[in-house]
Amino acid sequence: MKRIGILNFPGHMNQGASLTAYALQKALLEMGHVAENLHLRSNYLVVKNPRYTDFADKNIVMTKTDAWGEYSMQQYNKDFDTFIVGSDQVWRHIDGETMFAWKTNLEQCFYLGFAEPGKRRIAMAASFGRNDYSAPDSVRMRSAEELRRFAAVSCTARATQCGCLATAF
């Protein structure tokens, strides 16, 4: 039995993210693992829409403690053996985009950079969210460096089109 921490969009303000979190957690529990969604706080959580949050609050198990960024997420290393990041667009670079402005200073969390050596990192249905990955070279290099540390990567179609994964492996 593994203890698995799941990270996708915090607050589950997106139906796809909520369903991904729920389905992944349910599948892992049925396989006999302990699985919880990591409680990453952001200003994204300020606006609650019951259409999304009622389902998440009732069906998705979140960690009791919360984190505000990559450094504070290190606390989860004591509780989990494996970390899984997943949901479409978790690796989308936000340069100038208002839709993902809440991810400012949180982008690296989604590469599971807080995971200590020896902790398994897995990406499930992750993507960069665009056909063109327009991040600056410094961001692309860090992305490639972080992706090399993953034990397994499953991506949506768009992620494979951007060329960043070819750089990473």
JSON list of C-alpha atoms in Angstrom, two decimals, residues 18-119:
[
{"chain": "A", "resi": 18, "resn": "SER", "atom": "CA", "xyz": [-12.88, 17.88, -10.21]},
{"chain": "A", "resi": 19, "resn": "LEU", "atom": "CA", "xyz": [-13.75, 14.75, -12.14]},
{"chain": "A", "resi": 20, "resn": "THR", "atom": "CA", "xyz": [-10.08, 13.93, -12.74]},
{"chain": "A", "resi": 21, "resn": "ALA", "atom": "CA", "xyz": [-9.28, 14.34, -9.04]},
{"chain": "A", "resi": 22, "resn": "TYR", "atom": "CA", "xyz": [-12.28, 12.25, -8.00]},
{"chain": "A", "resi": 23, "resn": "ALA", "atom": "CA", "xyz": [-11.75, 9.44, -10.53]},
{"chain": "A", "resi": 24, "resn": "LEU", "atom": "CA", "xyz": [-8.02, 9.16, -9.87]},
{"chain": "A", "resi": 25, "resn": "GLN", "atom": "CA", "xyz": [-8.50, 9.16, -6.12]},
{"chain": "A", "resi": 26, "resn": "LYS", "atom": "CA", "xyz": [-11.29, 6.57, -6.34]},
{"chain": "A", "resi": 27, "resn": "ALA", "atom": "CA", "xyz": [-9.20, 4.29, -8.60]},
{"chain": "A", "resi": 28, "resn": "LEU", "atom": "CA", "xyz": [-6.18, 4.50, -6.28]},
{"chain": "A", "resi": 29, "resn": "LEU", "atom": "CA", "xyz": [-8.33, 3.75, -3.22]},
{"chain": "A", "resi": 30, "resn": "GLU", "atom": "CA", "xyz": [-9.85, 0.73, -4.99]},
{"chain": "A", "resi": 31, "resn": "MET", "atom": "CA", "xyz": [-6.31, -0.50, -5.70]},
{"chain": "A", "resi": 32, "resn": "GLY", "atom": "CA", "xyz": [-5.67, -0.45, -1.94]},
{"chain": "A", "resi": 33, "resn": "HIS", "atom": "CA", "xyz": [-3.64, 2.75, -1.72]},
{"chain": "A", "resi": 34, "resn": "VAL", "atom": "CA", "xyz": [-4.17, 5.74, 0.53]},
{"chain": "A", "resi": 35, "resn": "ALA", "atom": "CA", "xyz": [-4.79, 8.77, -1.69]},
{"chain": "A", "resi": 36, "resn": "GLU", "atom": "CA", "xyz": [-5.45, 12.39, -0.81]},
{"chain": "A", "resi": 37, "resn": "ASN", "atom": "CA", "xyz": [-5.52, 15.55, -2.88]},
{"chain": "A", "resi": 38, "resn": "LEU", "atom": "CA", "xyz": [-2.91, 18.06, -1.80]},
{"chain": "A", "resi": 39, "resn": "HIS", "atom": "CA", "xyz": [-4.48, 21.23, -0.47]},
{"chain": "A", "resi": 40, "resn": "LEU", "atom": "CA", "xyz": [-2.64, 23.94, -2.42]},
{"chain": "A", "resi": 41, "resn": "ARG", "atom": "CA", "xyz": [-4.10, 27.33, -1.57]},
{"chain": "A", "resi": 42, "resn": "SER", "atom": "CA", "xyz": [-4.15, 30.23, -3.97]},
{"chain": "A", "resi": 43, "resn": "ASN", "atom": "CA", "xyz": [-6.16, 33.34, -4.67]},
{"chain": "A", "resi": 44, "resn": "TYR", "atom": "CA", "xyz": [-8.07, 31.04, -7.06]},
{"chain": "A", "resi": 45, "resn": "LEU", "atom": "CA", "xyz": [-9.94, 29.75, -4.01]},
{"chain": "A", "resi": 46, "resn": "VAL", "atom": "CA", "xyz": [-11.33, 33.17, -3.09]},
{"chain": "A", "resi": 47, "resn": "VAL", "atom": "CA", "xyz": [-14.32, 32.80, -5.41]},
{"chain": "A", "resi": 48, "resn": "LYS", "atom": "CA", "xyz": [-16.33, 29.69, -4.62]},
{"chain": "A", "resi": 49, "resn": "ASN", "atom": "CA", "xyz": [-18.88, 28.46, -7.11]},
{"chain": "A", "resi": 50, "resn": "PRO", "atom": "CA", "xyz": [-21.19, 25.86, -5.54]},
{"chain": "A", "resi": 51, "resn": "ARG", "atom": "CA", "xyz": [-21.68, 24.31, -8.98]},
{"chain": "A", "resi": 52, "resn": "TYR", "atom": "CA", "xyz": [-18.11, 23.03, -8.71]},
{"chain": "A", "resi": 53, "resn": "THR", "atom": "CA", "xyz": [-17.24, 23.07, -5.04]},
{"chain": "A", "resi": 54, "resn": "ASP", "atom": "CA", "xyz": [-20.26, 21.17, -3.67]},
{"chain": "A", "resi": 55, "resn": "PHE", "atom": "CA", "xyz": [-19.21, 18.02, -5.55]},
{"chain": "A", "resi": 56, "resn": "ALA", "atom": "CA", "xyz": [-15.55, 18.44, -4.59]},
{"chain": "A", "resi": 57, "resn": "ASP", "atom": "CA", "xyz": [-16.32, 19.13, -0.94]},
{"chain": "A", "resi": 58, "resn": "LYS", "atom": "CA", "xyz": [-18.46, 15.98, -0.68]},
{"chain": "A", "resi": 59, "resn": "ASN", "atom": "CA", "xyz": [-16.39, 13.56, -2.76]},
{"chain": "A", "resi": 60, "resn": "ILE", "atom": "CA", "xyz": [-12.73, 14.53, -2.84]},
{"chain": "A", "resi": 61, "resn": "VAL", "atom": "CA", "xyz": [-10.53, 13.86, 0.18]},
{"chain": "A", "resi": 62, "resn": "MET", "atom": "CA", "xyz": [-8.13, 16.77, 0.73]},
{"chain": "A", "resi": 63, "resn": "THR", "atom": "CA", "xyz": [-5.13, 16.90, 3.05]},
{"chain": "A", "resi": 64, "resn": "LYS", "atom": "CA", "xyz": [-5.97, 18.42, 6.42]},
{"chain": "A", "resi": 65, "resn": "THR", "atom": "CA", "xyz": [-3.07, 20.85, 6.17]},
{"chain": "A", "resi": 66, "resn": "ASP", "atom": "CA", "xyz": [-2.75, 23.34, 3.36]},
{"chain": "A", "resi": 67, "resn": "ALA", "atom": "CA", "xyz": [0.18, 24.87, 1.52]},
{"chain": "A", "resi": 68, "resn": "TRP", "atom": "CA", "xyz": [0.72, 28.23, -0.14]},
{"chain": "A", "resi": 69, "resn": "GLY", "atom": "CA", "xyz": [3.51, 27.36, -2.55]},
{"chain": "A", "resi": 70, "resn": "GLU", "atom": "CA", "xyz": [6.42, 25.12, -3.45]},
{"chain": "A", "resi": 71, "resn": "TYR", "atom": "CA", "xyz": [8.35, 25.66, -0.21]},
{"chain": "A", "resi": 72, "resn": "SER", "atom": "CA", "xyz": [5.38, 24.99, 2.09]},
{"chain": "A", "resi": 73, "resn": "MET", "atom": "CA", "xyz": [4.43, 21.92, 0.03]},
{"chain": "A", "resi": 74, "resn": "GLN", "atom": "CA", "xyz": [7.58, 20.22, 1.31]},
{"chain": "A", "resi": 75, "resn": "GLN", "atom": "CA", "xyz": [5.55, 19.33, 4.41]},
{"chain": "A", "resi": 76, "resn": "TYR", "atom": "CA", "xyz": [3.78, 16.66, 2.36]},
{"chain": "A", "resi": 77, "resn": "ASN", "atom": "CA", "xyz": [6.97, 14.61, 2.00]},
{"chain": "A", "resi": 78, "resn": "LYS", "atom": "CA", "xyz": [6.45, 13.17, 5.48]},
{"chain": "A", "resi": 79, "resn": "ASP", "atom": "CA", "xyz": [2.97, 11.90, 4.56]},
{"chain": "A", "resi": 80, "resn": "PHE", "atom": "CA", "xyz": [3.33, 10.51, 1.03]},
{"chain": "A", "resi": 81, "resn": "ASP", "atom": "CA", "xyz": [5.57, 8.06, -0.86]},
{"chain": "A", "resi": 82, "resn": "THR", "atom": "CA", "xyz": [4.36, 9.07, -4.31]},
{"chain": "A", "resi": 83, "resn": "PHE", "atom": "CA", "xyz": [3.04, 12.27, -5.85]},
{"chain": "A", "resi": 84, "resn": "ILE", "atom": "CA", "xyz": [0.79, 12.40, -8.91]},
{"chain": "A", "resi": 85, "resn": "VAL", "atom": "CA", "xyz": [0.09, 15.60, -10.80]},
{"chain": "A", "resi": 86, "resn": "GLY", "atom": "CA", "xyz": [-2.66, 15.62, -13.32]},
{"chain": "A", "resi": 87, "resn": "SER", "atom": "CA", "xyz": [-5.37, 17.43, -15.15]},
{"chain": "A", "resi": 88, "resn": "ASP", "atom": "CA", "xyz": [-5.22, 19.26, -18.41]},
{"chain": "A", "resi": 89, "resn": "GLN", "atom": "CA", "xyz": [-3.08, 22.41, -18.47]},
{"chain": "A", "resi": 90, "resn": "VAL", "atom": "CA", "xyz": [-1.28, 21.97, -15.14]},
{"chain": "A", "resi": 91, "resn": "TRP", "atom": "CA", "xyz": [1.98, 22.80, -16.93]},
{"chain": "A", "resi": 92, "resn": "ARG", "atom": "CA", "xyz": [0.61, 25.74, -18.92]},
{"chain": "A", "resi": 93, "resn": "HIS", "atom": "CA", "xyz": [2.93, 28.73, -18.76]},
{"chain": "A", "resi": 94, "resn": "ILE", "atom": "CA", "xyz": [0.94, 31.79, -17.67]},
{"chain": "A", "resi": 95, "resn": "ASP", "atom": "CA", "xyz": [3.02, 34.66, -19.03]},
{"chain": "A", "resi": 96, "resn": "GLY", "atom": "CA", "xyz": [0.51, 37.50, -19.36]},
{"chain": "A", "resi": 97, "resn": "GLU", "atom": "CA", "xyz": [-2.56, 35.26, -19.27]},
{"chain": "A", "resi": 98, "resn": "THR", "atom": "CA", "xyz": [-5.38, 36.35, -16.98]},
{"chain": "A", "resi": 99, "resn": "MET", "atom": "CA", "xyz": [-7.14, 32.97, -16.99]},
{"chain": "A", "resi": 100, "resn": "PHE", "atom": "CA", "xyz": [-4.27, 31.36, -15.09]},
{"chain": "A", "resi": 101, "resn": "ALA", "atom": "CA", "xyz": [-3.06, 34.43, -13.19]},
{"chain": "A", "resi": 102, "resn": "TRP", "atom": "CA", "xyz": [-3.80, 32.60, -9.93]},
{"chain": "A", "resi": 103, "resn": "LYS", "atom": "CA", "xyz": [-0.85, 30.31, -10.74]},
{"chain": "A", "resi": 104, "resn": "THR", "atom": "CA", "xyz": [1.65, 33.16, -10.33]},
{"chain": "A", "resi": 105, "resn": "ASN", "atom": "CA", "xyz": [4.43, 31.85, -8.08]},
{"chain": "A", "resi": 106, "resn": "LEU", "atom": "CA", "xyz": [2.80, 28.41, -8.09]},
{"chain": "A", "resi": 107, "resn": "GLU", "atom": "CA", "xyz": [3.82, 27.09, -11.51]},
{"chain": "A", "resi": 108, "resn": "GLN", "atom": "CA", "xyz": [6.71, 25.00, -10.18]},
{"chain": "A", "resi": 109, "resn": "CYS", "atom": "CA", "xyz": [4.43, 23.26, -7.69]},
{"chain": "A", "resi": 110, "resn": "PHE", "atom": "CA", "xyz": [2.88, 21.45, -10.63]},
{"chain": "A", "resi": 111, "resn": "TYR", "atom": "CA", "xyz": [6.26, 19.94, -11.55]},
{"chain": "A", "resi": 112, "resn": "LEU", "atom": "CA", "xyz": [6.32, 18.46, -8.04]},
{"chain": "A", "resi": 113, "resn": "GLY", "atom": "CA", "xyz": [9.62, 20.20, -7.37]},
{"chain": "A", "resi": 114, "resn": "PHE", "atom": "CA", "xyz": [8.92, 20.00, -3.65]},
{"chain": "A", "resi": 115, "resn": "ALA", "atom": "CA", "xyz": [9.15, 16.18, -3.70]},
{"chain": "A", "resi": 116, "resn": "GLU", "atom": "CA", "xyz": [12.28, 14.92, -1.97]},
{"chain": "A", "resi": 117, "resn": "PRO", "atom": "CA", "xyz": [14.70, 12.57, -3.73]},
{"chain": "A", "resi": 118, "resn": "GLY", "atom": "CA", "xyz": [13.36, 9.04, -3.47]},
{"chain": "A", "resi": 119, "resn": "LYS", "atom": "CA", "xyz": [9.74, 10.15, -3.72]}
]
